[in-house]
Amino acid sequence: MELIFHKYQGTGNDFVILDNRDERYNGLTNEQVRFLCNRRFGIGADGLMLLNNANGFDFEMKYYNADGRESTMCGNGGRCLVKFAYNIGIKKDKYFFIAADGPHEAEIDDDGIVSLKMKDVDGVKDYHSDFILDTGSPHYIKLTNDVWNYDVYKKGKDIRYSNTFAKDGINVNFVEQKNNDEIIVRTYERGVEDETLSCGTGVTASALVCYHNERGFNDVTVQTRGGKLTVEFDRTDDDTYRNIWLCGPAEKVFEGSVTVK
């Protein structure tokens, strides 16, 4: 089968995107997804997305991890898919699409920055002085110093495959607070089973944990290995977050065709 693919990236978090509005790729197997995401034998990506038709929405986002398995929400993936939709002619002032964690809203400004509204978050769990929360995907947040020199792969893998999390997996974020409204985040992602240059739901989770205003509006700048993102949100009560927006660049890298067996 020949696939027409598009490669996009958001702060170094990269994705293969397939336009599936005619349902031609409905039979894509996990093995084929894994091949396409393989950086040596395939195209290479942190994940793969299908843009599907969806009644009542501009489109549906279907997301697969690099290991070939269908997965939960991906924030940078969602932003890239919105930019892809715009580039193929779905031009809107505001986008409304459906993903694994429910409906999302998004918009693109004049500078090409894509802002994606994330799901509301109720509750942040303390876990041995660290934090666990779900921003569309589950995240483990560990605050640390000197994060650029931290062994993210080893420490992240140890947590992800610990007895508590091994079965379902969890994304592990290591976070350094630079000042009241700026943090650095590095992420070990399940499904990729390695550090990625950026993780949208992880950046969001990290920013919520590192709020600077006890109540009301917060705006946190997040530095990742792949670039900067911002997270805006309202902290309405203890561990209750609303109007969460993930904002940053999303760019087309290239497009082409590939044959899969």
mmCIF file of C-alpha atoms in Angstrom:
data_model
loop_
_atom_site.group_PDB
_atom_site.id
_atom_site.type_symbol
_atom_site.label_atom_id
_atom_site.label_comp_id
_atom_site.label_asym_id
_atom_site.label_seq_id
_atom_site.Cartn_x
_atom_site.Cartn_y
_atom_site.Cartn_z
ATOM 1 C CA MET A 1 0.000 0.000 0.000
ATOM 2 C CA GLU A 2 1.300 3.447 -0.915
ATOM 3 C CA LEU A 3 0.779 6.208 1.634
ATOM 4 C CA ILE A 4 0.849 9.945 1.017
ATOM 5 C CA PHE A 5 2.262 11.374 4.240
ATOM 6 C CA HIS A 6 3.035 14.754 5.763
ATOM 7 C CA LYS A 7 5.698 15.357 8.411
ATOM 8 C CA TYR A 8 5.143 18.101 11.018
ATOM 9 C CA GLN A 9 6.923 19.165 14.184
ATOM 10 C CA GLY A 10 6.089 21.302 17.198
ATOM 11 C CA THR A 11 9.163 22.319 19.231
ATOM 12 C CA GLY A 12 10.928 19.198 18.009
ATOM 13 C CA ASN A 13 8.074 16.812 18.814
ATOM 14 C CA ASP A 14 7.583 15.280 15.350
ATOM 15 C CA PHE A 15 4.697 13.443 13.724
ATOM 16 C CA VAL A 16 3.650 11.619 10.592
ATOM 17 C CA ILE A 17 0.205 12.848 9.503
ATOM 18 C CA LEU A 18 -2.173 11.091 7.108
ATOM 19 C CA ASP A 19 -5.262 12.720 5.591
ATOM 20 C CA ASN A 20 -7.873 10.019 6.186
ATOM 21 C CA ARG A 21 -11.039 11.899 5.319
ATOM 22 C CA ASP A 22 -11.733 9.348 2.571
ATOM 23 C CA GLU A 23 -11.007 6.515 5.069
ATOM 24 C CA ARG A 24 -8.312 5.029 2.833
ATOM 25 C CA TYR A 25 -6.042 4.382 5.829
ATOM 26 C CA ASN A 26 -8.601 2.792 8.149
ATOM 27 C CA GLY A 27 -6.876 -0.572 7.805
ATOM 28 C CA LEU A 28 -3.484 0.685 8.970
ATOM 29 C CA THR A 29 -2.013 -1.865 11.387
ATOM 30 C CA ASN A 30 0.044 -1.313 14.511
ATOM 31 C CA GLU A 31 3.024 -2.894 12.763
ATOM 32 C CA GLN A 32 2.718 -0.435 9.864
ATOM 33 C CA VAL A 33 2.491 2.512 12.245
ATOM 34 C CA ARG A 34 5.594 1.282 14.058
ATOM 35 C CA PHE A 35 7.432 0.994 10.729
ATOM 36 C CA LEU A 36 6.441 4.503 9.626
ATOM 37 C CA CYS A 37 7.641 6.001 12.933
ATOM 38 C CA ASN A 38 10.941 4.107 12.872
ATOM 39 C CA ARG A 39 13.806 6.561 12.400
ATOM 40 C CA ARG A 40 16.054 4.105 10.592
ATOM 41 C CA PHE A 41 13.737 2.021 8.422
ATOM 42 C CA GLY A 42 10.719 4.308 8.040
ATOM 43 C CA ILE A 43 9.986 8.041 8.003
ATOM 44 C CA GLY A 44 10.791 8.670 11.653
ATOM 45 C CA ALA A 45 8.500 10.310 14.216
ATOM 46 C CA ASP A 46 7.418 10.398 17.851
ATOM 47 C CA GLY A 47 3.914 9.459 16.742
ATOM 48 C CA LEU A 48 1.429 9.178 13.875
ATOM 49 C CA MET A 49 -1.921 10.893 13.432
ATOM 50 C CA LEU A 50 -4.934 10.385 11.208
ATOM 51 C CA LEU A 51 -7.122 13.354 10.330
ATOM 52 C CA ASN A 52 -10.628 11.862 10.121
ATOM 53 C CA ASN A 53 -14.064 13.261 9.414
ATOM 54 C CA ALA A 54 -16.278 13.661 12.488
ATOM 55 C CA ASN A 55 -19.921 14.713 12.651
ATOM 56 C CA GLY A 56 -20.303 18.034 14.432
ATOM 57 C CA PHE A 57 -16.569 18.809 14.372
ATOM 58 C CA ASP A 58 -14.063 20.147 11.879
ATOM 59 C CA PHE A 59 -12.202 16.815 12.146
ATOM 60 C CA GLU A 60 -11.219 13.958 14.433
ATOM 61 C CA MET A 61 -7.669 13.416 15.694
ATOM 62 C CA LYS A 62 -6.624 9.777 16.001
ATOM 63 C CA TYR A 63 -3.215 9.377 17.574
ATOM 64 C CA TYR A 64 -0.739 6.483 17.668
ATOM 65 C CA ASN A 65 2.475 6.290 19.665
ATOM 66 C CA ALA A 66 5.711 5.371 17.919
ATOM 67 C CA ASP A 67 5.338 1.828 19.284
ATOM 68 C CA GLY A 68 2.319 1.409 16.979
ATOM 69 C CA ARG A 69 -0.400 1.470 19.617
ATOM 70 C CA GLU A 70 -3.322 3.891 19.614
ATOM 71 C CA SER A 71 -2.842 6.271 22.502
ATOM 72 C CA THR A 72 -4.274 9.161 24.472
ATOM 73 C CA MET A 73 -4.107 12.906 23.778
ATOM 74 C CA CYS A 74 -0.928 14.514 22.444
ATOM 75 C CA GLY A 75 -0.770 18.291 22.881
ATOM 76 C CA ASN A 76 1.924 19.088 20.342
ATOM 77 C CA GLY A 77 0.334 16.565 17.994
ATOM 78 C CA GLY A 78 -2.979 18.360 18.279
ATOM 79 C CA ARG A 79 -1.342 21.686 17.469
ATOM 80 C CA CYS A 80 0.437 20.172 14.446
ATOM 81 C CA LEU A 81 -2.796 18.613 13.211
ATOM 82 C CA VAL A 82 -4.526 21.992 13.366
ATOM 83 C CA LYS A 83 -1.740 23.539 11.256
ATOM 84 C CA PHE A 84 -2.026 20.597 8.836
ATOM 85 C CA ALA A 85 -5.803 21.113 8.574
ATOM 86 C CA TYR A 86 -5.198 24.771 7.738
ATOM 87 C CA ASN A 87 -2.606 23.877 5.102
ATOM 88 C CA ILE A 88 -4.927 21.432 3.310
ATOM 89 C CA GLY A 89 -7.712 23.992 3.070
ATOM 90 C CA ILE A 90 -9.694 23.638 6.302
ATOM 91 C CA LYS A 91 -9.392 27.326 7.154
ATOM 92 C CA LYS A 92 -11.233 28.509 10.261
ATOM 93 C CA ASP A 93 -11.002 31.376 12.743
ATOM 94 C CA LYS A 94 -11.507 28.764 15.461
ATOM 95 C CA TYR A 95 -11.163 25.027 15.116
ATOM 96 C CA PHE A 96 -13.274 22.472 16.949
ATOM 97 C CA PHE A 97 -12.076 18.882 16.823
ATOM 98 C CA ILE A 98 -12.516 15.679 18.780
ATOM 99 C CA ALA A 99 -9.663 13.599 20.224
ATOM 100 C CA ALA A 100 -9.267 10.647 22.570
ATOM 101 C CA ASP A 101 -9.851 12.824 25.648
ATOM 102 C CA GLY A 102 -12.833 14.720 24.243
ATOM 103 C CA PRO A 103 -13.469 17.951 22.305
ATOM 104 C CA HIS A 104 -10.819 20.636 21.788
ATOM 105 C CA GLU A 105 -10.740 24.201 20.525
ATOM 106 C CA ALA A 106 -7.784 25.763 18.700
ATOM 107 C CA GLU A 107 -6.756 28.842 16.757
ATOM 108 C CA ILE A 108 -3.800 30.085 14.689
ATOM 109 C CA ASP A 109 -2.570 33.669 15.053
ATOM 110 C CA ASP A 110 -0.991 35.896 12.382
ATOM 111 C CA ASP A 111 2.501 34.697 13.346
ATOM 112 C CA GLY A 112 1.554 31.044 12.872
ATOM 113 C CA ILE A 113 1.434 30.269 16.591
ATOM 114 C CA VAL A 114 -1.092 27.512 17.281
ATOM 115 C CA SER A 115 -3.000 27.721 20.566
ATOM 116 C CA LEU A 116 -4.795 24.583 21.727
ATOM 117 C CA LYS A 117 -7.336 24.451 24.523
ATOM 118 C CA MET A 118 -6.654 21.463 26.748
ATOM 119 C CA LYS A 119 -9.064 19.525 28.949
ATOM 120 C CA ASP A 120 -9.899 20.868 32.402
ATOM 121 C CA VAL A 121 -7.889 19.372 35.244
ATOM 122 C CA ASP A 122 -9.375 18.510 38.618
ATOM 123 C CA GLY A 123 -6.904 17.201 41.121
ATOM 124 C CA VAL A 124 -3.147 16.848 41.407
ATOM 125 C CA LYS A 125 -2.020 13.820 43.393
ATOM 126 C CA ASP A 126 0.982 14.022 45.702
ATOM 127 C CA TYR A 127 3.163 10.954 45.250
ATOM 128 C CA HIS A 128 6.267 10.612 47.421
ATOM 129 C CA SER A 129 6.920 14.386 47.178
ATOM 130 C CA ASP A 130 6.319 14.282 43.409
ATOM 131 C CA PHE A 131 3.062 14.880 41.496
ATOM 132 C CA ILE A 132 0.713 12.899 39.254
ATOM 133 C CA LEU A 133 -2.000 14.433 37.058
ATOM 134 C CA ASP A 134 -3.810 13.839 33.790
ATOM 135 C CA THR A 135 -3.841 16.534 31.097
ATOM 136 C CA GLY A 136 -5.241 14.242 28.408
ATOM 137 C CA SER A 137 -2.412 11.788 29.069
ATOM 138 C CA PRO A 138 -1.056 10.714 32.475
ATOM 139 C CA HIS A 139 2.032 12.526 33.749
ATOM 140 C CA TYR A 140 4.476 12.132 36.606
ATOM 141 C CA ILE A 141 6.128 15.431 37.589
ATOM 142 C CA LYS A 142 9.426 15.515 39.456
ATOM 143 C CA LEU A 143 10.952 18.856 40.440
ATOM 144 C CA THR A 144 14.725 18.907 40.229
ATOM 145 C CA ASN A 145 17.774 21.144 39.918
ATOM 146 C CA ASP A 146 20.229 21.316 37.000
ATOM 147 C CA VAL A 147 17.768 19.525 34.707
ATOM 148 C CA TRP A 148 19.963 19.940 31.614
ATOM 149 C CA ASN A 149 22.490 17.551 33.180
ATOM 150 C CA TYR A 150 19.895 15.126 34.555
ATOM 151 C CA ASP A 151 19.840 11.504 33.344
ATOM 152 C CA VAL A 152 16.311 11.739 31.959
ATOM 153 C CA TYR A 153 16.417 8.445 30.071
ATOM 154 C CA LYS A 154 17.505 6.291 33.024
ATOM 155 C CA LYS A 155 15.495 8.050 35.735
ATOM 156 C CA GLY A 156 12.433 8.333 33.518
ATOM 157 C CA LYS A 157 12.577 4.693 32.489
ATOM 158 C CA ASP A 158 12.951 3.615 36.128
ATOM 159 C CA ILE A 159 9.733 5.442 37.068
ATOM 160 C CA ARG A 160 7.785 4.455 33.960
ATOM 161 C CA TYR A 161 8.589 0.747 34.471
ATOM 162 C CA SER A 162 8.264 0.722 38.262
ATOM 163 C CA ASN A 163 5.705 -1.678 39.703
ATOM 164 C CA THR A 164 3.144 1.096 40.094
ATOM 165 C CA PHE A 165 3.202 2.273 36.473
ATOM 166 C CA ALA A 166 4.586 -0.591 34.374
ATOM 167 C CA LYS A 167 1.239 -1.943 33.192
ATOM 168 C CA ASP A 168 -0.350 1.191 31.724
ATOM 169 C CA GLY A 169 2.742 3.368 31.531
ATOM 170 C CA ILE A 170 3.155 7.012 32.481
ATOM 171 C CA ASN A 171 5.001 9.975 30.976
ATOM 172 C CA VAL A 172 7.710 11.321 33.267
ATOM 173 C CA ASN A 173 8.588 15.028 33.373
ATOM 174 C CA PHE A 174 11.626 16.481 35.081
ATOM 175 C CA VAL A 175 11.128 20.158 35.865
ATOM 176 C CA GLU A 176 13.441 22.958 36.948
ATOM 177 C CA GLN A 177 11.926 26.232 38.150
ATOM 178 C CA LYS A 178 13.908 29.182 36.704
ATOM 179 C CA ASN A 179 11.749 31.937 38.214
ATOM 180 C CA ASN A 180 8.120 32.531 39.131
ATOM 181 C CA ASP A 181 6.780 32.206 35.603
ATOM 182 C CA GLU A 182 9.433 30.237 33.680
ATOM 183 C CA ILE A 183 10.371 26.572 33.896
ATOM 184 C CA ILE A 184 12.520 24.038 32.024
ATOM 185 C CA VAL A 185 10.974 20.652 31.210
ATOM 186 C CA ARG A 186 12.506 17.425 29.922
ATOM 187 C CA THR A 187 10.298 14.391 29.267
ATOM 188 C CA TYR A 188 10.564 10.623 29.044
ATOM 189 C CA GLU A 189 7.560 9.511 26.964
ATOM 190 C CA ARG A 190 5.819 6.181 27.148
ATOM 191 C CA GLY A 191 5.202 4.667 23.725
ATOM 192 C CA VAL A 192 8.399 6.284 22.474
ATOM 193 C CA GLU A 193 10.297 4.822 25.456
ATOM 194 C CA ASP A 194 12.886 7.554 25.287
ATOM 195 C CA GLU A 195 13.295 11.257 25.877
ATOM 196 C CA THR A 196 11.529 13.454 23.335
ATOM 197 C CA LEU A 197 12.518 17.030 22.524
ATOM 198 C CA SER A 198 9.153 18.269 23.758
ATOM 199 C CA CYS A 199 5.817 16.953 25.051
ATOM 200 C CA GLY A 200 2.705 19.130 24.957
ATOM 201 C CA THR A 201 0.626 17.390 27.616
ATOM 202 C CA GLY A 202 3.776 17.125 29.760
ATOM 203 C CA VAL A 203 4.576 20.804 29.382
ATOM 204 C CA THR A 204 0.977 21.557 30.342
ATOM 205 C CA ALA A 205 1.101 19.296 33.407
ATOM 206 C CA SER A 206 4.409 20.802 34.510
ATOM 207 C CA ALA A 207 3.103 24.364 34.162
ATOM 208 C CA LEU A 208 0.007 23.577 36.231
ATOM 209 C CA VAL A 209 2.152 22.202 39.051
ATOM 210 C CA CYS A 210 4.404 25.292 38.862
ATOM 211 C CA TYR A 211 1.650 27.936 39.039
ATOM 212 C CA HIS A 212 2.732 31.381 40.279
ATOM 213 C CA ASN A 213 -0.680 32.840 41.196
ATOM 214 C CA GLU A 214 -2.630 30.965 43.857
ATOM 215 C CA ARG A 215 -5.901 32.044 42.256
ATOM 216 C CA GLY A 216 -6.804 33.382 38.842
ATOM 217 C CA PHE A 217 -4.788 33.750 35.671
ATOM 218 C CA ASN A 218 -1.355 32.152 35.232
ATOM 219 C CA ASP A 219 1.008 32.385 32.264
ATOM 220 C CA VAL A 220 4.013 30.048 32.373
ATOM 221 C CA THR A 221 6.845 30.016 29.816
ATOM 222 C CA VAL A 222 8.296 26.547 29.285
ATOM 223 C CA GLN A 223 11.715 25.827 27.798
ATOM 224 C CA THR A 224 12.123 22.369 26.277
ATOM 225 C CA ARG A 225 15.004 20.846 24.333
ATOM 226 C CA GLY A 226 13.070 21.638 21.144
ATOM 227 C CA GLY A 227 12.055 25.218 21.893
ATOM 228 C CA LYS A 228 9.699 27.349 23.966
ATOM 229 C CA LEU A 229 6.000 26.941 24.661
ATOM 230 C CA THR A 230 3.612 28.884 26.857
ATOM 231 C CA VAL A 231 0.783 27.577 29.001
ATOM 232 C CA GLU A 232 -2.026 29.890 30.080
ATOM 233 C CA PHE A 233 -4.671 28.835 32.589
ATOM 234 C CA ASP A 234 -6.966 29.874 35.424
ATOM 235 C CA ARG A 235 -6.358 28.286 38.806
ATOM 236 C CA THR A 236 -9.832 28.480 40.284
ATOM 237 C CA ASP A 237 -9.332 26.443 43.470
ATOM 238 C CA ASP A 238 -6.842 24.085 45.046
ATOM 239 C CA ASP A 239 -5.730 21.751 42.246
ATOM 240 C CA THR A 240 -8.554 22.915 39.950
ATOM 241 C CA TYR A 241 -7.561 24.359 36.581
ATOM 242 C CA ARG A 242 -9.724 25.814 33.815
ATOM 243 C CA ASN A 243 -9.243 27.582 30.452
ATOM 244 C CA ILE A 244 -5.948 25.797 29.859
ATOM 245 C CA TRP A 245 -4.207 26.794 26.609
ATOM 246 C CA LEU A 246 -1.011 25.322 25.172
ATOM 247 C CA CYS A 247 0.602 27.784 22.741
ATOM 248 C CA GLY A 248 3.576 27.513 20.419
ATOM 249 C CA PRO A 249 4.870 26.922 16.891
ATOM 250 C CA ALA A 250 3.873 24.026 14.631
ATOM 251 C CA GLU A 251 5.610 23.637 11.301
ATOM 252 C CA LYS A 252 5.488 21.460 8.223
ATOM 253 C CA VAL A 253 8.799 19.650 7.617
ATOM 254 C CA PHE A 254 8.172 17.782 4.360
ATOM 255 C CA GLU A 255 5.731 15.503 2.544
ATOM 256 C CA GLY A 256 6.124 12.437 0.366
ATOM 257 C CA SER A 257 4.987 8.933 -0.367
ATOM 258 C CA VAL A 258 6.070 5.610 1.075
ATOM 259 C CA THR A 259 5.114 1.995 0.454
ATOM 260 C CA VAL A 260 4.168 -0.194 3.416
ATOM 261 C CA LYS A 261 3.579 -3.934 3.380
#
